[in-house]
């Protein structure tokens, strides 16, 4: 995450999940579902092929996080940031602070992906609560890491990262509330909104720091740059909300064109 690609890649992944959940939420609301994702039947009543039982969400988390962790530690080629403490320094200073924060974030998400796979593929019954706890923990841990990720940065970068903390903290809060109230469409929509916001702002953050659209770097000593930072964040809020409304509209048209079969049971 220490370069443009390191911000763009996780940002796009979060946006992908946001779009995926936006479609799921839209269809769930239109169909009057009680739960966003109905639980799977017992394992002995599912398809026998193990590939058919692997959850796409869990696989994406694992596939994204493992290369991300390897890249954080060993990219560019020849790098090695495995050392945590400089034993040759009398003060025993910690090394590669940012790298190990990135690896920790990836580790949280990796655990969530592994929990999804084990719960849906290997256990006799899907443990929905356990999956939700793992995902909530991933966002809670990421928010805590990002709070301290501002150390050593200028005012502009620090404020940009603090704005990134907001959707992660709100997402962690919503996911935690969903453990007790999983049947609330308002929480579903808000979760999608925060997914999209965290992803779009993550990608924009990389562009702002490493490839500003004007060709000139943003400067912390310019009040206009600092003020427009918050303005752009608010634009992300609005545009992501409009995107959700647009997806709901498209899903509504699809739902009218291809209504569910009469007599189908809604979960």
PDB file of C-alpha atoms in Angstrom:
ATOM      1  CA  UNK A   1       0.000   0.000   0.000  1.00  0.00           C
ATOM      2  CA  UNK A   2       3.032   2.255  -0.065  1.00  0.00           C
ATOM      3  CA  UNK A   3       2.497   3.217  -3.711  1.00  0.00           C
ATOM      4  CA  UNK A   4      -0.300   4.029  -6.140  1.00  0.00           C
ATOM      5  CA  UNK A   5      -1.017   0.383  -6.977  1.00  0.00           C
ATOM      6  CA  UNK A   6      -1.075  -0.441  -3.273  1.00  0.00           C
ATOM      7  CA  UNK A   7      -3.976   1.983  -2.808  1.00  0.00           C
ATOM      8  CA  UNK A   8      -5.754   1.344  -6.114  1.00  0.00           C
ATOM      9  CA  UNK A   9      -5.827  -2.463  -5.775  1.00  0.00           C
ATOM     10  CA  UNK A  10      -7.584  -2.729  -2.375  1.00  0.00           C
ATOM     11  CA  UNK A  11      -9.800   0.201  -3.352  1.00  0.00           C
ATOM     12  CA  UNK A  12     -11.052  -1.615  -6.446  1.00  0.00           C
ATOM     13  CA  UNK A  13     -11.603  -4.802  -4.437  1.00  0.00           C
ATOM     14  CA  UNK A  14     -13.744  -2.899  -1.928  1.00  0.00           C
ATOM     15  CA  UNK A  15     -15.694  -1.262  -4.762  1.00  0.00           C
ATOM     16  CA  UNK A  16     -16.258  -4.710  -6.310  1.00  0.00           C
ATOM     17  CA  UNK A  17     -17.669  -6.024  -3.027  1.00  0.00           C
ATOM     18  CA  UNK A  18     -19.780  -2.868  -2.734  1.00  0.00           C
ATOM     19  CA  UNK A  19     -21.274  -3.390  -6.199  1.00  0.00           C
ATOM     20  CA  UNK A  20     -21.819  -7.083  -5.492  1.00  0.00           C
ATOM     21  CA  UNK A  21     -23.657  -6.367  -2.252  1.00  0.00           C
ATOM     22  CA  UNK A  22     -25.582  -3.512  -3.872  1.00  0.00           C
ATOM     23  CA  UNK A  23     -27.128  -5.993  -6.301  1.00  0.00           C
ATOM     24  CA  UNK A  24     -27.820  -8.507  -3.523  1.00  0.00           C
ATOM     25  CA  UNK A  25     -29.419  -5.863  -1.307  1.00  0.00           C
ATOM     26  CA  UNK A  26     -31.527  -4.440  -4.127  1.00  0.00           C
ATOM     27  CA  UNK A  27     -32.906  -7.838  -5.088  1.00  0.00           C
ATOM     28  CA  UNK A  28     -33.442  -8.821  -1.442  1.00  0.00           C
ATOM     29  CA  UNK A  29     -35.506  -5.687  -0.829  1.00  0.00           C
ATOM     30  CA  UNK A  30     -37.512  -6.096  -4.028  1.00  0.00           C
ATOM     31  CA  UNK A  31     -38.259  -9.736  -3.189  1.00  0.00           C
ATOM     32  CA  UNK A  32     -39.152  -8.957   0.419  1.00  0.00           C
ATOM     33  CA  UNK A  33     -36.512 -11.285   1.834  1.00  0.00           C
ATOM     34  CA  UNK A  34     -36.206 -11.476   5.600  1.00  0.00           C
ATOM     35  CA  UNK A  35     -32.436 -12.067   5.425  1.00  0.00           C
ATOM     36  CA  UNK A  36     -29.948 -10.597   2.996  1.00  0.00           C
ATOM     37  CA  UNK A  37     -28.245 -13.950   2.316  1.00  0.00           C
ATOM     38  CA  UNK A  38     -30.314 -16.977   3.346  1.00  0.00           C
ATOM     39  CA  UNK A  39     -28.270 -19.630   5.200  1.00  0.00           C
ATOM     40  CA  UNK A  40     -27.203 -22.740   3.340  1.00  0.00           C
ATOM     41  CA  UNK A  41     -28.943 -26.092   3.962  1.00  0.00           C
ATOM     42  CA  UNK A  42     -27.084 -28.733   5.983  1.00  0.00           C
ATOM     43  CA  UNK A  43     -23.995 -30.098   4.272  1.00  0.00           C
ATOM     44  CA  UNK A  44     -25.541 -33.489   3.457  1.00  0.00           C
ATOM     45  CA  UNK A  45     -28.251 -31.719   1.417  1.00  0.00           C
ATOM     46  CA  UNK A  46     -25.874 -29.583  -0.651  1.00  0.00           C
ATOM     47  CA  UNK A  47     -24.268 -30.476  -4.018  1.00  0.00           C
ATOM     48  CA  UNK A  48     -21.570 -33.096  -3.605  1.00  0.00           C
ATOM     49  CA  UNK A  49     -18.841 -31.351  -5.606  1.00  0.00           C
ATOM     50  CA  UNK A  50     -16.520 -29.459  -3.251  1.00  0.00           C
ATOM     51  CA  UNK A  51     -15.836 -26.810  -5.886  1.00  0.00           C
ATOM     52  CA  UNK A  52     -19.536 -25.959  -5.963  1.00  0.00           C
ATOM     53  CA  UNK A  53     -19.494 -25.343  -2.224  1.00  0.00           C
ATOM     54  CA  UNK A  54     -16.610 -22.858  -2.170  1.00  0.00           C
ATOM     55  CA  UNK A  55     -17.919 -19.327  -1.420  1.00  0.00           C
ATOM     56  CA  UNK A  56     -16.880 -16.714  -3.962  1.00  0.00           C
ATOM     57  CA  UNK A  57     -16.530 -14.030  -1.251  1.00  0.00           C
ATOM     58  CA  UNK A  58     -14.143 -16.137   0.804  1.00  0.00           C
ATOM     59  CA  UNK A  59     -12.094 -17.120  -2.236  1.00  0.00           C
ATOM     60  CA  UNK A  60     -11.697 -13.493  -3.322  1.00  0.00           C
ATOM     61  CA  UNK A  61     -10.542 -12.478   0.151  1.00  0.00           C
ATOM     62  CA  UNK A  62      -7.909 -15.214   0.215  1.00  0.00           C
ATOM     63  CA  UNK A  63      -6.751 -14.648  -3.375  1.00  0.00           C
ATOM     64  CA  UNK A  64      -6.416 -10.903  -2.782  1.00  0.00           C
ATOM     65  CA  UNK A  65      -4.745 -11.025   0.618  1.00  0.00           C
ATOM     66  CA  UNK A  66      -1.979 -13.567   0.033  1.00  0.00           C
ATOM     67  CA  UNK A  67      -0.397 -11.661  -2.908  1.00  0.00           C
ATOM     68  CA  UNK A  68      -0.976  -8.427  -1.000  1.00  0.00           C
ATOM     69  CA  UNK A  69       0.957  -9.694   2.010  1.00  0.00           C
ATOM     70  CA  UNK A  70       3.774 -11.078  -0.156  1.00  0.00           C
ATOM     71  CA  UNK A  71       3.978  -7.822  -2.093  1.00  0.00           C
ATOM     72  CA  UNK A  72       4.068  -5.728   1.062  1.00  0.00           C
ATOM     73  CA  UNK A  73       7.007  -7.750   2.386  1.00  0.00           C
ATOM     74  CA  UNK A  74       9.011  -8.506  -0.754  1.00  0.00           C
ATOM     75  CA  UNK A  75       8.109  -5.954  -3.467  1.00  0.00           C
ATOM     76  CA  UNK A  76      10.054  -4.566  -5.311  1.00  0.00           C
ATOM     77  CA  UNK A  77      11.933  -7.778  -6.069  1.00  0.00           C
ATOM     78  CA  UNK A  78      14.909  -8.196  -3.794  1.00  0.00           C
ATOM     79  CA  UNK A  79      13.258  -6.409  -0.870  1.00  0.00           C
ATOM     80  CA  UNK A  80      12.904  -8.111   2.499  1.00  0.00           C
ATOM     81  CA  UNK A  81      10.892  -6.410   5.208  1.00  0.00           C
ATOM     82  CA  UNK A  82      10.411  -9.415   7.463  1.00  0.00           C
ATOM     83  CA  UNK A  83      12.597  -7.938  10.202  1.00  0.00           C
ATOM     84  CA  UNK A  84      10.593  -6.199  12.917  1.00  0.00           C
ATOM     85  CA  UNK A  85      13.406  -5.088  15.237  1.00  0.00           C
ATOM     86  CA  UNK A  86      16.838  -3.693  14.386  1.00  0.00           C
ATOM     87  CA  UNK A  87      18.968  -5.823  16.697  1.00  0.00           C
ATOM     88  CA  UNK A  88      22.124  -3.991  15.657  1.00  0.00           C
ATOM     89  CA  UNK A  89      20.784  -0.704  16.975  1.00  0.00           C
ATOM     90  CA  UNK A  90      21.403  -0.256  20.734  1.00  0.00           C
ATOM     91  CA  UNK A  91      17.899   1.234  21.054  1.00  0.00           C
ATOM     92  CA  UNK A  92      16.342  -1.834  19.372  1.00  0.00           C
ATOM     93  CA  UNK A  93      14.119   0.284  17.136  1.00  0.00           C
ATOM     94  CA  UNK A  94      11.144  -1.187  15.326  1.00  0.00           C
ATOM     95  CA  UNK A  95      11.486  -1.499  11.547  1.00  0.00           C
ATOM     96  CA  UNK A  96       9.096  -1.308   8.595  1.00  0.00           C
ATOM     97  CA  UNK A  97       6.208   0.160  10.568  1.00  0.00           C
ATOM     98  CA  UNK A  98       3.936   0.777   7.568  1.00  0.00           C
ATOM     99  CA  UNK A  99       4.643  -2.621   6.027  1.00  0.00           C
ATOM    100  CA  UNK A 100       3.635  -4.532   9.132  1.00  0.00           C
ATOM    101  CA  UNK A 101       0.501  -2.443   9.470  1.00  0.00           C
ATOM    102  CA  UNK A 102      -0.400  -3.384   5.889  1.00  0.00           C
ATOM    103  CA  UNK A 103       0.329  -7.053   6.572  1.00  0.00           C
ATOM    104  CA  UNK A 104      -1.849  -6.926   9.687  1.00  0.00           C
ATOM    105  CA  UNK A 105      -4.763  -5.481   7.698  1.00  0.00           C
ATOM    106  CA  UNK A 106      -4.408  -8.192   5.068  1.00  0.00           C
ATOM    107  CA  UNK A 107      -4.246 -10.796   7.855  1.00  0.00           C
ATOM    108  CA  UNK A 108      -7.591  -9.691   9.275  1.00  0.00           C
ATOM    109  CA  UNK A 109      -9.258 -10.008   5.874  1.00  0.00           C
ATOM    110  CA  UNK A 110      -7.506 -13.324   5.181  1.00  0.00           C
ATOM    111  CA  UNK A 111      -8.901 -14.768   8.419  1.00  0.00           C
ATOM    112  CA  UNK A 112     -12.379 -13.604   7.391  1.00  0.00           C
ATOM    113  CA  UNK A 113     -12.000 -15.354   4.036  1.00  0.00           C
ATOM    114  CA  UNK A 114     -10.800 -18.587   5.625  1.00  0.00           C
ATOM    115  CA  UNK A 115     -13.708 -18.518   8.075  1.00  0.00           C
ATOM    116  CA  UNK A 116     -16.125 -18.134   5.138  1.00  0.00           C
ATOM    117  CA  UNK A 117     -14.599 -21.131   3.356  1.00  0.00           C
ATOM    118  CA  UNK A 118     -14.554 -23.377   6.432  1.00  0.00           C
ATOM    119  CA  UNK A 119     -18.070 -22.393   7.486  1.00  0.00           C
ATOM    120  CA  UNK A 120     -19.667 -22.937   4.085  1.00  0.00           C
ATOM    121  CA  UNK A 121     -17.622 -25.833   2.730  1.00  0.00           C
ATOM    122  CA  UNK A 122     -16.389 -28.019   5.588  1.00  0.00           C
ATOM    123  CA  UNK A 123     -18.737 -27.699   8.557  1.00  0.00           C
ATOM    124  CA  UNK A 124     -21.921 -29.730   8.777  1.00  0.00           C
ATOM    125  CA  UNK A 125     -23.923 -26.522   9.206  1.00  0.00           C
ATOM    126  CA  UNK A 126     -23.011 -23.035   8.067  1.00  0.00           C
ATOM    127  CA  UNK A 127     -22.008 -20.792  10.978  1.00  0.00           C
ATOM    128  CA  UNK A 128     -23.439 -17.479   9.780  1.00  0.00           C
ATOM    129  CA  UNK A 129     -22.729 -15.665  13.043  1.00  0.00           C
ATOM    130  CA  UNK A 130     -19.105 -16.759  12.978  1.00  0.00           C
ATOM    131  CA  UNK A 131     -18.698 -15.394   9.444  1.00  0.00           C
ATOM    132  CA  UNK A 132     -20.238 -12.082  10.507  1.00  0.00           C
ATOM    133  CA  UNK A 133     -17.978 -11.868  13.553  1.00  0.00           C
ATOM    134  CA  UNK A 134     -14.882 -12.479  11.419  1.00  0.00           C
ATOM    135  CA  UNK A 135     -15.883  -9.780   8.928  1.00  0.00           C
ATOM    136  CA  UNK A 136     -16.726  -7.301  11.694  1.00  0.00           C
ATOM    137  CA  UNK A 137     -13.374  -8.028  13.339  1.00  0.00           C
ATOM    138  CA  UNK A 138     -11.600  -7.378  10.025  1.00  0.00           C
ATOM    139  CA  UNK A 139     -13.117  -3.902   9.749  1.00  0.00           C
ATOM    140  CA  UNK A 140     -12.603  -3.137  13.427  1.00  0.00           C
ATOM    141  CA  UNK A 141      -8.934  -4.092  13.203  1.00  0.00           C
ATOM    142  CA  UNK A 142      -8.447  -2.136   9.981  1.00  0.00           C
ATOM    143  CA  UNK A 143     -10.002   0.972  11.504  1.00  0.00           C
ATOM    144  CA  UNK A 144      -7.671   0.740  14.512  1.00  0.00           C
ATOM    145  CA  UNK A 145      -4.633   0.313  12.256  1.00  0.00           C
ATOM    146  CA  UNK A 146      -5.632   3.287  10.102  1.00  0.00           C
ATOM    147  CA  UNK A 147      -5.982   5.488  13.176  1.00  0.00           C
ATOM    148  CA  UNK A 148      -2.256   5.145  13.826  1.00  0.00           C
ATOM    149  CA  UNK A 149      -1.333   5.057  10.128  1.00  0.00           C
ATOM    150  CA  UNK A 150      -1.226   8.858  10.138  1.00  0.00           C
ATOM    151  CA  UNK A 151       1.975   8.937  12.197  1.00  0.00           C
ATOM    152  CA  UNK A 152       4.846  10.630  10.363  1.00  0.00           C
ATOM    153  CA  UNK A 153       2.623  12.025   7.605  1.00  0.00           C
ATOM    154  CA  UNK A 154       2.002  15.662   6.758  1.00  0.00           C
ATOM    155  CA  UNK A 155      -1.280  17.358   7.616  1.00  0.00           C
ATOM    156  CA  UNK A 156      -2.836  16.658   4.235  1.00  0.00           C
ATOM    157  CA  UNK A 157      -2.050  12.930   4.149  1.00  0.00           C
ATOM    158  CA  UNK A 158      -2.994  12.561   7.805  1.00  0.00           C
ATOM    159  CA  UNK A 159      -6.396  14.123   7.230  1.00  0.00           C
ATOM    160  CA  UNK A 160      -6.957  12.027   4.097  1.00  0.00           C
ATOM    161  CA  UNK A 161      -6.254   8.841   6.056  1.00  0.00           C
ATOM    162  CA  UNK A 162      -8.473   9.962   8.928  1.00  0.00           C
ATOM    163  CA  UNK A 163     -11.320  10.422   6.446  1.00  0.00           C
ATOM    164  CA  UNK A 164     -10.664   6.841   5.337  1.00  0.00           C
ATOM    165  CA  UNK A 165     -11.072   5.699   8.929  1.00  0.00           C
ATOM    166  CA  UNK A 166     -14.672   6.984   8.991  1.00  0.00           C
ATOM    167  CA  UNK A 167     -16.269   4.443   6.610  1.00  0.00           C
ATOM    168  CA  UNK A 168     -14.261   1.605   8.142  1.00  0.00           C
ATOM    169  CA  UNK A 169     -15.419   2.496  11.658  1.00  0.00           C
ATOM    170  CA  UNK A 170     -19.026   2.889  10.539  1.00  0.00           C
ATOM    171  CA  UNK A 171     -18.829  -0.404   8.669  1.00  0.00           C
ATOM    172  CA  UNK A 172     -17.458  -2.138  11.755  1.00  0.00           C
ATOM    173  CA  UNK A 173     -20.320  -0.676  13.799  1.00  0.00           C
ATOM    174  CA  UNK A 174     -22.976  -1.789  11.301  1.00  0.00           C
ATOM    175  CA  UNK A 175     -21.535  -5.298  11.027  1.00  0.00           C
ATOM    176  CA  UNK A 176     -21.518  -5.578  14.807  1.00  0.00           C
ATOM    177  CA  UNK A 177     -25.152  -4.428  15.055  1.00  0.00           C
ATOM    178  CA  UNK A 178     -26.113  -6.925  12.357  1.00  0.00           C
ATOM    179  CA  UNK A 179     -25.074  -9.751  14.650  1.00  0.00           C
ATOM    180  CA  UNK A 180     -28.250  -9.062  16.653  1.00  0.00           C
ATOM    181  CA  UNK A 181     -30.414  -7.477  13.945  1.00  0.00           C
ATOM    182  CA  UNK A 182     -29.661  -9.251  10.630  1.00  0.00           C
ATOM    183  CA  UNK A 183     -33.112  -8.523   9.161  1.00  0.00           C
ATOM    184  CA  UNK A 184     -32.877  -4.733   8.865  1.00  0.00           C
ATOM    185  CA  UNK A 185     -32.750  -3.454   5.239  1.00  0.00           C
ATOM    186  CA  UNK A 186     -31.544  -0.057   6.459  1.00  0.00           C
ATOM    187  CA  UNK A 187     -28.384  -1.693   7.765  1.00  0.00           C
ATOM    188  CA  UNK A 188     -27.928  -3.578   4.487  1.00  0.00           C
ATOM    189  CA  UNK A 189     -28.067  -0.372   2.452  1.00  0.00           C
ATOM    190  CA  UNK A 190     -25.773   1.500   4.821  1.00  0.00           C
ATOM    191  CA  UNK A 191     -23.266  -1.363   4.670  1.00  0.00           C
ATOM    192  CA  UNK A 192     -23.209  -1.176   0.872  1.00  0.00           C
ATOM    193  CA  UNK A 193     -22.746   2.608   1.040  1.00  0.00           C
ATOM    194  CA  UNK A 194     -19.742   2.287   3.345  1.00  0.00           C
ATOM    195  CA  UNK A 195     -18.248  -0.484   1.196  1.00  0.00           C
ATOM    196  CA  UNK A 196     -18.367   1.758  -1.868  1.00  0.00           C
ATOM    197  CA  UNK A 197     -17.174   4.812   0.039  1.00  0.00           C
ATOM    198  CA  UNK A 198     -14.179   3.064   1.572  1.00  0.00           C
ATOM    199  CA  UNK A 199     -13.193   1.635  -1.816  1.00  0.00           C
ATOM    200  CA  UNK A 200     -13.631   4.771  -3.901  1.00  0.00           C
ATOM    201  CA  UNK A 201     -11.863   6.955  -1.335  1.00  0.00           C
ATOM    202  CA  UNK A 202      -9.051   4.406  -0.968  1.00  0.00           C
ATOM    203  CA  UNK A 203      -8.401   4.564  -4.722  1.00  0.00           C
ATOM    204  CA  UNK A 204      -8.738   8.363  -4.790  1.00  0.00           C
ATOM    205  CA  UNK A 205      -6.275   8.597  -1.914  1.00  0.00           C
ATOM    206  CA  UNK A 206      -3.651   6.796  -3.968  1.00  0.00           C
ATOM    207  CA  UNK A 207      -4.297   9.071  -6.938  1.00  0.00           C
ATOM    208  CA  UNK A 208      -4.084  12.181  -4.792  1.00  0.00           C
ATOM    209  CA  UNK A 209      -0.784  11.197  -3.160  1.00  0.00           C
ATOM    210  CA  UNK A 210       1.044   9.573  -6.066  1.00  0.00           C
ATOM    211  CA  UNK A 211      -0.648  10.741  -9.303  1.00  0.00           C
ATOM    212  CA  UNK A 212      -2.557  14.015  -8.738  1.00  0.00           C
ATOM    213  CA  UNK A 213      -4.838  14.851 -11.647  1.00  0.00           C
ATOM    214  CA  UNK A 214      -3.374  18.362 -11.978  1.00  0.00           C
ATOM    215  CA  UNK A 215       0.153  17.033 -12.342  1.00  0.00           C
ATOM    216  CA  UNK A 216       1.210  19.007  -9.267  1.00  0.00           C
ATOM    217  CA  UNK A 217       1.414  17.455  -5.798  1.00  0.00           C
ATOM    218  CA  UNK A 218      -1.101  18.433  -3.162  1.00  0.00           C
ATOM    219  CA  UNK A 219       0.491  20.588  -0.486  1.00  0.00           C
ATOM    220  CA  UNK A 220      -0.330  20.695   3.204  1.00  0.00           C
ATOM    221  CA  UNK A 221       0.641  24.375   3.411  1.00  0.00           C
ATOM    222  CA  UNK A 222      -2.116  25.381   0.970  1.00  0.00           C
ATOM    223  CA  UNK A 223      -5.438  25.917   2.793  1.00  0.00           C
ATOM    224  CA  UNK A 224      -7.336  25.329  -0.448  1.00  0.00           C
ATOM    225  CA  UNK A 225      -5.850  21.871  -0.873  1.00  0.00           C
ATOM    226  CA  UNK A 226      -6.751  20.893   2.678  1.00  0.00           C
ATOM    227  CA  UNK A 227     -10.299  22.251   2.331  1.00  0.00           C
ATOM    228  CA  UNK A 228     -10.942  20.549  -1.006  1.00  0.00           C
ATOM    229  CA  UNK A 229      -9.859  17.263   0.509  1.00  0.00           C
ATOM    230  CA  UNK A 230     -13.017  17.192   2.627  1.00  0.00           C
ATOM    231  CA  UNK A 231     -15.072  18.529  -0.276  1.00  0.00           C
ATOM    232  CA  UNK A 232     -13.966  15.647  -2.495  1.00  0.00           C
ATOM    233  CA  UNK A 233     -14.776  13.181   0.280  1.00  0.00           C
ATOM    234  CA  UNK A 234     -18.312  14.574   0.460  1.00  0.00           C
ATOM    235  CA  UNK A 235     -18.611  14.197  -3.301  1.00  0.00           C
ATOM    236  CA  UNK A 236     -17.714  10.535  -2.869  1.00  0.00           C
ATOM    237  CA  UNK A 237     -20.533  10.245  -0.333  1.00  0.00           C
ATOM    238  CA  UNK A 238     -23.026  11.693  -2.804  1.00  0.00           C
ATOM    239  CA  UNK A 239     -21.813   9.809  -5.879  1.00  0.00           C
ATOM    240  CA  UNK A 240     -21.723   6.470  -4.068  1.00  0.00           C
ATOM    241  CA  UNK A 241     -25.283   7.042  -2.815  1.00  0.00           C
ATOM    242  CA  UNK A 242     -26.405   7.857  -6.372  1.00  0.00           C
ATOM    243  CA  UNK A 243     -24.657   4.708  -7.599  1.00  0.00           C
ATOM    244  CA  UNK A 244     -26.638   2.619  -5.119  1.00  0.00           C
ATOM    245  CA  UNK A 245     -29.866   4.282  -6.261  1.00  0.00           C
ATOM    246  CA  UNK A 246     -28.967   3.575  -9.892  1.00  0.00           C
ATOM    247  CA  UNK A 247     -28.242  -0.080  -9.165  1.00  0.00           C
ATOM    248  CA  UNK A 248     -31.543  -0.369  -7.303  1.00  0.00           C
ATOM    249  CA  UNK A 249     -33.334   1.137 -10.292  1.00  0.00           C
ATOM    250  CA  UNK A 250     -31.725  -1.338 -12.708  1.00  0.00           C
ATOM    251  CA  UNK A 251     -32.511  -4.241 -10.397  1.00  0.00           C
ATOM    252  CA  UNK A 252     -36.097  -3.010 -10.140  1.00  0.00           C
ATOM    253  CA  UNK A 253     -36.438  -3.078 -13.934  1.00  0.00           C
ATOM    254  CA  UNK A 254     -34.914  -6.560 -14.021  1.00  0.00           C
ATOM    255  CA  UNK A 255     -37.235  -7.694 -11.225  1.00  0.00           C
ATOM    256  CA  UNK A 256     -40.266  -6.451 -13.152  1.00  0.00           C
ATOM    257  CA  UNK A 257     -39.062  -8.121 -16.349  1.00  0.00           C
ATOM    258  CA  UNK A 258     -38.186 -11.422 -14.649  1.00  0.00           C
ATOM    259  CA  UNK A 259     -40.320 -11.687 -11.491  1.00  0.00           C
ATOM    260  CA  UNK A 260     -39.683 -14.596  -9.111  1.00  0.00           C
ATOM    261  CA  UNK A 261     -41.819 -17.656  -9.643  1.00  0.00           C
ATOM    262  CA  UNK A 262     -45.152 -17.512  -7.925  1.00  0.00           C
ATOM    263  CA  UNK A 263     -45.267 -19.544  -4.782  1.00  0.00           C
ATOM    264  CA  UNK A 264     -41.537 -19.285  -4.249  1.00  0.00           C
ATOM    265  CA  UNK A 265     -40.685 -19.064  -0.599  1.00  0.00           C
ATOM    266  CA  UNK A 266     -38.919 -15.887   0.489  1.00  0.00           C
ATOM    267  CA  UNK A 267     -36.288 -16.317   3.181  1.00  0.00           C
TER     268      UNK A 267
END
